Tab-separated table of C-alpha atoms and ligand atoms in Angstrom:
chain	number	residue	atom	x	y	z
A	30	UNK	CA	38.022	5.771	0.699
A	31	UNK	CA	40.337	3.956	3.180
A	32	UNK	CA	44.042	3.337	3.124
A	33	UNK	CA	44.820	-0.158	2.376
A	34	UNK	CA	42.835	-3.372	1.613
A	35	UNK	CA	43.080	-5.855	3.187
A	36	UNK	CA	41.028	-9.370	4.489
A	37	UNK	CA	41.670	-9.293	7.947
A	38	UNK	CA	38.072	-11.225	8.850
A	39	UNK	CA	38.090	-13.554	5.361
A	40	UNK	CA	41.454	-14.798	7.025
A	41	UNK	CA	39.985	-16.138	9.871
A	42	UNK	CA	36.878	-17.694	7.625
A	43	UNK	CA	34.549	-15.074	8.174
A	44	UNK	CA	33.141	-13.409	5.124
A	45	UNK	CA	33.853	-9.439	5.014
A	46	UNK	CA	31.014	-7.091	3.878
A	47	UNK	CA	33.787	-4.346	3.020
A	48	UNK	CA	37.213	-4.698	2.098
A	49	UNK	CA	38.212	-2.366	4.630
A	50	UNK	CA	36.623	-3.214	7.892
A	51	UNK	CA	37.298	-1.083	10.810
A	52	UNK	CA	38.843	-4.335	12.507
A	53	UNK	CA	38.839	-3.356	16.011
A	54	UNK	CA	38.542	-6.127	18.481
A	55	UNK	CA	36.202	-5.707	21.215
A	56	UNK	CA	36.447	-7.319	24.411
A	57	UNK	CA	33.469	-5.207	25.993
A	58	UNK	CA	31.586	-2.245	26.024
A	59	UNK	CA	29.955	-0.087	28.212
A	60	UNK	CA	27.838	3.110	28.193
A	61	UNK	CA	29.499	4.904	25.086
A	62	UNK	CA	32.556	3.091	25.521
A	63	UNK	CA	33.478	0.399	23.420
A	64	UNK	CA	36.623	-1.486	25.074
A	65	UNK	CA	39.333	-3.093	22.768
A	66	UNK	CA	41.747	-6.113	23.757
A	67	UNK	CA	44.759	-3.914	23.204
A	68	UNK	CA	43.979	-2.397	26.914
A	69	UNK	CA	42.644	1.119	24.651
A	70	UNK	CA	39.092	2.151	24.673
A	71	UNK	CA	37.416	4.195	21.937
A	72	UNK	CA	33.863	6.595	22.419
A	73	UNK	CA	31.222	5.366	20.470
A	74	UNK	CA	30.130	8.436	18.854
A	75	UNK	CA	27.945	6.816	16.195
A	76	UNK	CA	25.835	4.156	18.847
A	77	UNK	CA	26.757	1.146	16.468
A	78	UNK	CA	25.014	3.050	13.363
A	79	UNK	CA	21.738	4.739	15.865
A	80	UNK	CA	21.007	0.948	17.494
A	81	UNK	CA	22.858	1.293	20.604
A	82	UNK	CA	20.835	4.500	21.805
A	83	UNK	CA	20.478	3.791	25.324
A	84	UNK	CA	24.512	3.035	25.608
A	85	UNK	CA	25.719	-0.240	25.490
A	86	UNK	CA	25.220	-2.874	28.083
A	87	UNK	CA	22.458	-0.852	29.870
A	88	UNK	CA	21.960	-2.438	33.107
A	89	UNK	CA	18.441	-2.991	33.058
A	90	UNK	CA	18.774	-4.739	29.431
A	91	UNK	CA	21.296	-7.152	30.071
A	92	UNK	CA	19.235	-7.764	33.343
A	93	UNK	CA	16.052	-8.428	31.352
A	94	UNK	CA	18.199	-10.457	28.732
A	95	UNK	CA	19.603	-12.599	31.429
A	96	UNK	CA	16.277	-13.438	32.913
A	97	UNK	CA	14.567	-14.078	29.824
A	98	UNK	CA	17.524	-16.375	28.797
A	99	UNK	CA	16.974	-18.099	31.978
A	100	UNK	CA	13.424	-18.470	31.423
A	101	UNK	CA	13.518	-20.062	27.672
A	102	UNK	CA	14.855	-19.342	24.445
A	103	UNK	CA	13.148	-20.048	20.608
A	104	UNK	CA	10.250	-22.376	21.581
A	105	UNK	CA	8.196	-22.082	18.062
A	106	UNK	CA	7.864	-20.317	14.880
A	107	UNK	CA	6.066	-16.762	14.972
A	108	UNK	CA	3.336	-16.165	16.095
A	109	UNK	CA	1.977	-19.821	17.191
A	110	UNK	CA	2.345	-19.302	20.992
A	111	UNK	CA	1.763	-16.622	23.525
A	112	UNK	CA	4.838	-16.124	25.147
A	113	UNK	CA	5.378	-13.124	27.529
A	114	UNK	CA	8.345	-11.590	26.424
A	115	UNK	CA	6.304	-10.545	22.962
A	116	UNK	CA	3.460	-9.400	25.066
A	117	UNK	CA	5.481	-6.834	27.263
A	118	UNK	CA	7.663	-5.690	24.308
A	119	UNK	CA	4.253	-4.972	22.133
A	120	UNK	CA	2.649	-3.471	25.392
A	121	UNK	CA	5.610	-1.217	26.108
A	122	UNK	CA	5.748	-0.386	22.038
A	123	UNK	CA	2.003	0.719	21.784
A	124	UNK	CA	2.066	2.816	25.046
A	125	UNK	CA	4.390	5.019	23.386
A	126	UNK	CA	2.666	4.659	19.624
A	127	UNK	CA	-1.008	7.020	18.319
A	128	UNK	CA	-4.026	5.525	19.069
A	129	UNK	CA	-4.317	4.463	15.175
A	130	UNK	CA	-1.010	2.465	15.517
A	131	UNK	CA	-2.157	-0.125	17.382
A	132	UNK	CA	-1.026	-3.466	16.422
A	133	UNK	CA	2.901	-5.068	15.885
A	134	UNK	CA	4.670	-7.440	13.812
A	135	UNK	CA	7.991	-8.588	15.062
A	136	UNK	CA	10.616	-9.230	12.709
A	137	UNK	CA	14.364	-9.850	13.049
A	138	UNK	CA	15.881	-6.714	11.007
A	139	UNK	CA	14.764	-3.220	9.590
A	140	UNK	CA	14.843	-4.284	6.459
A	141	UNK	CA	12.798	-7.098	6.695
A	142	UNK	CA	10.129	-4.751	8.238
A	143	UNK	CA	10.283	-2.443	4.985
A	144	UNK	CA	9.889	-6.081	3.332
A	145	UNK	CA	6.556	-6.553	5.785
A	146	UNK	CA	5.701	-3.086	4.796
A	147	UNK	CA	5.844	-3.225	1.597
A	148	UNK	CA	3.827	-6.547	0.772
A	149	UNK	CA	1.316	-5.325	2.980
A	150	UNK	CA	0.240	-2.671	1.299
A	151	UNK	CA	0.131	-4.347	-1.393
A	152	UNK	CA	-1.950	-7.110	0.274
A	153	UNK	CA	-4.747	-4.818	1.382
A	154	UNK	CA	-5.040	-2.244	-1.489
A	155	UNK	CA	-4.803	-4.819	-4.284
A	156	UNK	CA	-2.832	-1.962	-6.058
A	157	UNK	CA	1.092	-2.752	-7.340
A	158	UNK	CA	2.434	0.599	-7.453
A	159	UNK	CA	5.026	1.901	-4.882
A	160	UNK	CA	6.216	4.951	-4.543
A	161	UNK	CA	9.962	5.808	-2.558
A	162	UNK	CA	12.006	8.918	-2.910
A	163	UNK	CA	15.136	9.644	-3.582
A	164	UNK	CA	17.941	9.916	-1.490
A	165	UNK	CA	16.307	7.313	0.423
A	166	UNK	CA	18.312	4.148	1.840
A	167	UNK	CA	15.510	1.177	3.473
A	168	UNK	CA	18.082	-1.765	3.383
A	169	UNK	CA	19.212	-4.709	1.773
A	170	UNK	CA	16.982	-7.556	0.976
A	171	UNK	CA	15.793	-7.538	-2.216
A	172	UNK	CA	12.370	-5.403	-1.397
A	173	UNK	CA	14.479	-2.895	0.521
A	174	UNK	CA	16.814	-2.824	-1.897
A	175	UNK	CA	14.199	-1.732	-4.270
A	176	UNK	CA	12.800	1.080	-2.928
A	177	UNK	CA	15.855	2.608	-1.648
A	178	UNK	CA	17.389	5.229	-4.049
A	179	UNK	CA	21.506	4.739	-4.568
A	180	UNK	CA	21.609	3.075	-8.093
A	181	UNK	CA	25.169	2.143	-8.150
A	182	UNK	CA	24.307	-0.233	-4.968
A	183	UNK	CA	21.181	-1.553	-6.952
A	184	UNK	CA	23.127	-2.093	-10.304
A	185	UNK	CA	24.513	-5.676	-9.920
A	186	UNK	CA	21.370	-6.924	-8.351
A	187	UNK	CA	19.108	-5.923	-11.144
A	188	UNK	CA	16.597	-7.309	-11.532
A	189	UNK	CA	14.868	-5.743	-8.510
A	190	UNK	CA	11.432	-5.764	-7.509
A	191	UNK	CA	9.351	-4.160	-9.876
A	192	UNK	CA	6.107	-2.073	-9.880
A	193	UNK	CA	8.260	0.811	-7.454
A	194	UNK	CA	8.292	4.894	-8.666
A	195	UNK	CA	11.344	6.916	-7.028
A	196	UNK	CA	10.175	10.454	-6.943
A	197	UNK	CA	11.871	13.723	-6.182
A	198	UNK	CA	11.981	14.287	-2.285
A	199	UNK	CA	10.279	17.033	-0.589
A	200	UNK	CA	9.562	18.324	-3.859
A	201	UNK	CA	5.633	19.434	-3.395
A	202	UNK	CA	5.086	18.637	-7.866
A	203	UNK	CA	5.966	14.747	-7.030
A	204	UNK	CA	3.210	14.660	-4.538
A	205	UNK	CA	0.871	14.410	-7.809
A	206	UNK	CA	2.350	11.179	-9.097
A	207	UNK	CA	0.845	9.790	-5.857
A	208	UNK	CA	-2.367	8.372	-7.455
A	209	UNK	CA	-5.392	5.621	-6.801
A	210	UNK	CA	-2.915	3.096	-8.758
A	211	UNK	CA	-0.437	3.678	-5.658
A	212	UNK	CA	0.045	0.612	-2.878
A	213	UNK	CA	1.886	2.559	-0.585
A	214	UNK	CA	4.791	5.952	-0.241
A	215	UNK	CA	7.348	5.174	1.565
A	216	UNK	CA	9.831	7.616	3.183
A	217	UNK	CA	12.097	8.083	5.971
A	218	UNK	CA	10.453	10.827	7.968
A	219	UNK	CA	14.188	12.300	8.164
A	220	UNK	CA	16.353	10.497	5.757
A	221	UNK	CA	19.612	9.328	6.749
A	222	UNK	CA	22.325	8.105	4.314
A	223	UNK	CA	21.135	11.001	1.871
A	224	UNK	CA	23.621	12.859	4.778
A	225	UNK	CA	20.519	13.993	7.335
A	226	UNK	CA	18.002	15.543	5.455
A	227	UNK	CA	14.951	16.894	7.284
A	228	UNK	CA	12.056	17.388	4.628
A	229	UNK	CA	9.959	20.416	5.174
A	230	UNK	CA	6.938	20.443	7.786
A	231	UNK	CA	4.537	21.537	4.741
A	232	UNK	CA	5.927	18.922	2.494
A	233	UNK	CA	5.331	15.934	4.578
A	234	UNK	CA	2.293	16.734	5.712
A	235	UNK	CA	0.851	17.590	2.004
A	236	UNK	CA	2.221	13.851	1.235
A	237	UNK	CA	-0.095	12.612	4.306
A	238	UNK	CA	-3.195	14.365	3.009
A	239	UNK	CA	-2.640	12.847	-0.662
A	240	UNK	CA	-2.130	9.368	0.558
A	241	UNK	CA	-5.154	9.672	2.300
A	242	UNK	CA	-6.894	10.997	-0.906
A	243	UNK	CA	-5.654	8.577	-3.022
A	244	UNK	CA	-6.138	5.481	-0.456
A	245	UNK	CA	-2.103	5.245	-0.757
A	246	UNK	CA	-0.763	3.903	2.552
A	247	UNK	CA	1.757	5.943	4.129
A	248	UNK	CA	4.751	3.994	5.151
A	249	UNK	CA	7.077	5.736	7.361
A	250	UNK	CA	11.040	4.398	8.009
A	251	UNK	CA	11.886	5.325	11.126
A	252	UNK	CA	14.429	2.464	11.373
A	253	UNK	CA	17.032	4.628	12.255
A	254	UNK	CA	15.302	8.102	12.989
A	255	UNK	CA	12.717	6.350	14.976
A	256	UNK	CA	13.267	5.430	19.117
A	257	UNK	CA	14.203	8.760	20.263
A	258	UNK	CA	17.222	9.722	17.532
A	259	UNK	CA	15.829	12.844	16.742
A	260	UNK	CA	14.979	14.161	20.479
A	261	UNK	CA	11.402	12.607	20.106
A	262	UNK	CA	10.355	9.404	20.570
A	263	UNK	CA	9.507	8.971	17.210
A	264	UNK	CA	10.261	11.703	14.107
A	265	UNK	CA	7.144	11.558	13.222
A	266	UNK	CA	6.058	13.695	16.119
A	267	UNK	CA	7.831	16.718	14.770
A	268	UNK	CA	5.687	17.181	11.967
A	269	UNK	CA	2.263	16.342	13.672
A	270	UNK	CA	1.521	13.719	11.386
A	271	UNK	CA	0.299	9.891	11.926
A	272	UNK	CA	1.341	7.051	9.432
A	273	UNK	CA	-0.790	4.414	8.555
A	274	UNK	CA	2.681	1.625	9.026
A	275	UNK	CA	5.513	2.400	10.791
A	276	UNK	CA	8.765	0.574	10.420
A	277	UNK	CA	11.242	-0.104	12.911
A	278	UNK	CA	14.600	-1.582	14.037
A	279	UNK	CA	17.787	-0.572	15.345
A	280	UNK	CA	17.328	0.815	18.876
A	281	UNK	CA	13.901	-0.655	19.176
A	282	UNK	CA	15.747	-3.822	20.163
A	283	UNK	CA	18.402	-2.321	22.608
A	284	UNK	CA	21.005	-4.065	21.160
A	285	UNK	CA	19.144	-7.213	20.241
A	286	UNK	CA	18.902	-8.024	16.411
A	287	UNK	CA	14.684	-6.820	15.910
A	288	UNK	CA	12.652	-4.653	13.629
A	289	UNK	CA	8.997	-4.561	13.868
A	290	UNK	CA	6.162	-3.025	11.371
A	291	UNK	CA	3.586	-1.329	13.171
A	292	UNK	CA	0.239	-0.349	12.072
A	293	UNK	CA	-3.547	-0.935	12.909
A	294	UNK	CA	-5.080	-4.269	13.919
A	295	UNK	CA	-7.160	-4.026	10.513
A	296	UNK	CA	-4.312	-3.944	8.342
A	297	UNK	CA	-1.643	-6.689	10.232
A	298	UNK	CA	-4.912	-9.433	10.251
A	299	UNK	CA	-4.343	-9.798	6.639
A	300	UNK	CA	-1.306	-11.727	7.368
A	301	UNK	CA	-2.636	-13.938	9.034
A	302	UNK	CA	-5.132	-15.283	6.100
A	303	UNK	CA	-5.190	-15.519	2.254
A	304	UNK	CA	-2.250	-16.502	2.292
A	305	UNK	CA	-2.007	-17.511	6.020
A	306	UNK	CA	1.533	-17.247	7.444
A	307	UNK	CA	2.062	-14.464	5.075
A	308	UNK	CA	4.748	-12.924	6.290
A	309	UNK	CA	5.890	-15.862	8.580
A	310	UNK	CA	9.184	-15.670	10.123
A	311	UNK	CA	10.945	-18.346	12.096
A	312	UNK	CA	12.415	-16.234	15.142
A	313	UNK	CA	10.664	-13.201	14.333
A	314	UNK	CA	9.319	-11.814	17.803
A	315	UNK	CA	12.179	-14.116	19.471
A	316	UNK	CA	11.589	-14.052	23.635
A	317	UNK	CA	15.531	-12.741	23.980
A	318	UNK	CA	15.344	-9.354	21.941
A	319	UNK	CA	11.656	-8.886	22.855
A	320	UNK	CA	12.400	-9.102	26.416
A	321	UNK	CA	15.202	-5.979	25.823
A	322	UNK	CA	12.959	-4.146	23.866
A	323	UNK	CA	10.459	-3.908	26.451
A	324	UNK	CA	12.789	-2.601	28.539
A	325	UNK	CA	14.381	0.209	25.586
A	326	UNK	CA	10.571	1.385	25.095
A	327	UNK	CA	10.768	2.084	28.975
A	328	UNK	CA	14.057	3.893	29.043
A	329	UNK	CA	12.974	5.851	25.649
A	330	UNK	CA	10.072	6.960	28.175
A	331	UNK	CA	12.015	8.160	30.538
A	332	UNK	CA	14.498	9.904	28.252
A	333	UNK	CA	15.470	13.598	29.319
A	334	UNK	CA	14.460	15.124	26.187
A	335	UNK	CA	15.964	18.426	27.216
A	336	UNK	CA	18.833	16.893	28.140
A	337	UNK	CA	19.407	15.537	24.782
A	338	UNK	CA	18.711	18.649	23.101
A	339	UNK	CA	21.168	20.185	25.051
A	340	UNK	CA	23.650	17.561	23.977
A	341	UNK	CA	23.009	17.969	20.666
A	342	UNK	CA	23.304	21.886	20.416
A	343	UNK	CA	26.592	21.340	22.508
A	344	UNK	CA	28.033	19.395	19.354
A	345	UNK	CA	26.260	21.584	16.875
A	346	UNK	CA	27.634	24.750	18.346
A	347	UNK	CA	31.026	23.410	18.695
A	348	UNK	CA	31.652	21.944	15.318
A	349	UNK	CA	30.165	24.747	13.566
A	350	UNK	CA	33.259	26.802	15.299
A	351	UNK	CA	35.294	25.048	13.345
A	352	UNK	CA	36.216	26.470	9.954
A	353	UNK	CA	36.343	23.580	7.868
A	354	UNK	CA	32.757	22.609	8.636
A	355	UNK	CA	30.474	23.700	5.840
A	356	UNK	CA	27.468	22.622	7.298
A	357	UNK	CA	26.092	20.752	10.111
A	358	UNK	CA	22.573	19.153	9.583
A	359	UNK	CA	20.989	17.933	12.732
A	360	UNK	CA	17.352	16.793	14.454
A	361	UNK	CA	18.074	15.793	17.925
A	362	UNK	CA	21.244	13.582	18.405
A	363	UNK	CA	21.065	12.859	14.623
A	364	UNK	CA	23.803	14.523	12.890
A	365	UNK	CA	25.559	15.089	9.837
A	366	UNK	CA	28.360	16.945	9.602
A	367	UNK	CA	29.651	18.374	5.964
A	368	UNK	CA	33.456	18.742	5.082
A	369	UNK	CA	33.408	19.393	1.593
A	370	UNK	CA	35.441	16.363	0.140
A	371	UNK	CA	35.385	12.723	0.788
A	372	UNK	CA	39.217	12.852	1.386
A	373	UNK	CA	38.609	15.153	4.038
A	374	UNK	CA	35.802	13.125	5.581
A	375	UNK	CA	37.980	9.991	5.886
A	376	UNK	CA	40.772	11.632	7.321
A	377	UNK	CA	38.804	13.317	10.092
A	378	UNK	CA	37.390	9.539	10.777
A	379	UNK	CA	40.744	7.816	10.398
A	380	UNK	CA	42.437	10.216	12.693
A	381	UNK	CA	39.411	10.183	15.615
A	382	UNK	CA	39.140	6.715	15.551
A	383	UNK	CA	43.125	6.752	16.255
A	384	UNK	CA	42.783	9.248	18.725
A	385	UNK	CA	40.058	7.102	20.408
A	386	UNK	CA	36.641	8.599	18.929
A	387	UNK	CA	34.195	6.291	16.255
A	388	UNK	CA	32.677	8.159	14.103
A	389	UNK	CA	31.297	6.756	10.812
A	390	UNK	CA	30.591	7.643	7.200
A	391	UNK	CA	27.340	7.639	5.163
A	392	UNK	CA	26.855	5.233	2.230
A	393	UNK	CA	25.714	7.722	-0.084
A	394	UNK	CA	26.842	11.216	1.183
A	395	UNK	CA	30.937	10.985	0.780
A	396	UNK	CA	31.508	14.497	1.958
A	397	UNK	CA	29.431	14.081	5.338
A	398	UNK	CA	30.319	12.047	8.170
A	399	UNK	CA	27.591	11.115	10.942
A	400	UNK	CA	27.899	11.755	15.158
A	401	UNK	CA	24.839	9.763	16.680
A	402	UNK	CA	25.902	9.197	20.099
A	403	UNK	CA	23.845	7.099	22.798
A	404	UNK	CA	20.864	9.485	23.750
A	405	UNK	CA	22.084	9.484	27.835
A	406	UNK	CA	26.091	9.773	26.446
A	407	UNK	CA	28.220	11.574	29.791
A	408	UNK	CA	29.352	14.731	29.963
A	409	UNK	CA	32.951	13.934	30.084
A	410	UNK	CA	32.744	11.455	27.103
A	411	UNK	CA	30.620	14.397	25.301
A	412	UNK	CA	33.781	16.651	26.208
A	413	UNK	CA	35.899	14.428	25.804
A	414	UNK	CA	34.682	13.162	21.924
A	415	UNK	CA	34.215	16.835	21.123
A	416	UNK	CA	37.350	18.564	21.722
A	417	UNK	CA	39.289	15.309	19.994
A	418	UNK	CA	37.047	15.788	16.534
A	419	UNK	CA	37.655	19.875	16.675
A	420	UNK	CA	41.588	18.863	17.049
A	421	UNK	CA	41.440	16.834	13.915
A	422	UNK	CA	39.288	19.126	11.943
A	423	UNK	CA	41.423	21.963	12.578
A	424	UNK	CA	44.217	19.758	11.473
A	425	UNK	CA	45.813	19.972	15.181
A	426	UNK	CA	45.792	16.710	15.391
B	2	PLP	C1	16.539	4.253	7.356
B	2	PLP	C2	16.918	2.807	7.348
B	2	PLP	N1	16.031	1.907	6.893
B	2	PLP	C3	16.322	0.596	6.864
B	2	PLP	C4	17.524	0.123	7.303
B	2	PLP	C5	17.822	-1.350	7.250
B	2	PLP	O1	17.885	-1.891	8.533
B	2	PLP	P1	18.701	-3.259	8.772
B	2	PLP	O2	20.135	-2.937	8.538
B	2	PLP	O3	18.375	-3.618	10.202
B	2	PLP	O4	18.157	-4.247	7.815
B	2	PLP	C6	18.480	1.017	7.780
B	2	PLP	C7	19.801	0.555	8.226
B	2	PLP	O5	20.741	1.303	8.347
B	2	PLP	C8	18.167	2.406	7.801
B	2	PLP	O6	19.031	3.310	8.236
């Protein structure tokens, strides 16, 4: 996929999760701009994979980081003391959250709040089964792992988590495998890695009214669609359907490491009794990324929504200009765009990053890369990004 390999972090003693990291070296960063210690800086056109949504170093986080920090740090284990940073960042959560959703669990990463998810439904339906869909991607603990759909990525881990059905997606037959046997269905509202795939309205909201026949929980990733990536606060919103547990991370922690499942006070209780500490977490709900969340649920408040549909018609009208796009897939500022060939794909993302734009590629969709730039991105960084990628797709470049 890349050019050479090579161990550039393993030679400094830190372990390498690909053996062809990007390697840049940040000093700082700052709105979309991520600054590097050769003097250069490069657009973040990608938001650190959709976590950085509100541009990086917002002003009002750090300032609510610093403060908290100043305040105290890890004091106790989850969930044993009040502290006030997880009461604002819960408050600020629910505001924005149906009436139904009413309760949070804080948890350090998305995955581990698929993990949350997934044990409790389990946990309150005393049923095993689990049904995911394919094309799906929820992470990389073992129980996200599981119920995510890429099977050369699951191969060398096997055995997984059993009990856990990967149906067809947004294919209205599955729907009937969804029976009083099944724990939970879990699906990205608008899955990612499979290259930006927005299901259809009817689909998704026939899977809501079989869960509820069935007693199935619906379990919705929005882990990376969710906070405002897809021009609404949350994806669900497009397709006027409610989950009963809603999974979170990325941007929810405004560039703090956080995740959090979300669901009703009835159903998050059970955790806390046969067996108590069920889901217990040492720094889950820490003050320091609870204290920036609260203030990312405010921003994704106040977000221009119009604005960002602008912005993301702006890209999709440009790129699709070019004549070596084959398709563009794209729900708010969350974007795939197609190329045809892997080959193709990394040399468009070789060449931008050297000509000072990020963008990234998706795990599972070679011919596709991703743009998901902060939701309030500039206009001359928009510009800017935009005419470099057309260059380099049109080979000018
Ligand atoms: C849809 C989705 N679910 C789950 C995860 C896992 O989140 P994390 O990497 O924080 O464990 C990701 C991460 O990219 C994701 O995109």
């Amino acid at each position: 996929m890349h050019n050479a390999m090579s161990e550039p972090l393993l030679n400094d003693g830190l372990a390498q999760t690909t053996l062809y990291p990007l390697d840049l070296r940040v000093t700082h960063a700052k709105g979309s701009r991520l600054f590097l210690d050769n003097g250069s800086s490069v657009i973040d056109f990608i938001s650190g994979i959709g976590a950085s949504s509100f541009g990086h170093s917002h002003p009002e986080i750090t300032q609510a980081i610093h403060e908290q920090v100043d305040k105290h740090l890890h004091v106790m284990v989850y969930g044993e003391m009040r502290q006030s940073a997880q009461d604002e960042a819960a408050i600020a959560l629910l505001d924005l959250l149906p009436i139904n959703l009413d309760s949070v669990y804080f948890v350090n990463s998305g995955a581990e709040a698929i993990d949350a998810a997934m044990k409790l439904v389990r946990r309150t339906t005393h049923r095993q089964k689990i049904i995911a869909f394919k094309g799906g991607y929820h992470g990389n603990t073992f129980g996200a792992l599981s119920v995510s759909s890429n099977a050369e990525r699951k191969a060398p881990f096997q055995p997984l988590v059993g009990g856990i059905e990967l149906l067809e997606w947004n294919d209205h037959a599955s729907l009937e495998l969804i029976d009083e046997q099944t724990a939970g269905v879990l699906v990205e509202t608008i899955q990612g890695d499979a290259g930006i795939r927005i299901p259809d309205s009817d689909w998704i909201s026939k899977l809501r009214n079989r869960c509820t026949e069935t007693g199935a929980h619906l379990i919705l990733d929005e882990i990376q669609c969710g906070f405002g990536r897809t021009g609404k606060a949350f994806a669900f919103e497009h397709f006027q359907i409610v989950p009963d547990h809603l999974c979170l991370g990325k941007a929810l922690g405004g560039g703090m490491p956080m995740g959090a499942l979300v669901s009703s006070r009835k159903h998050l209780q059970q955790f806390a009794h046969s067996p108590s500490l069920g889901h217990i977490t040492t720094f889950g709900g820490h003050p320091v990324p609870c204290a920036a969340s609260a203030v990312a649920s405010k921003l994704l408040k106040q977000t221009n929504w119009d604005r960002v549909e602008a912005v993301g018609k702006k890209i999709e009208s440009t790129l699709l200009d070019c004549s070596n796009v084959i398709a563009l897939r794209r729900k708010g500022l969350y974007i795939a765009v197609e190329l045809g060939s892997a080959e193709q794909v990394n040399r468009v993302v070789q060449t931008c990053l050297e000509r000072g734009v990020l963008l990234f590629y998706f795990l599972s969709t070679p011919d596709a890369f991703r743009i998901a730039p902060p939701l309030n991105i500039n206009d001359e960084d928009l510009q800017a990004a935009l005419s470099t990628i057309v260059d380099v797709i049109e080979a000018r470049a």
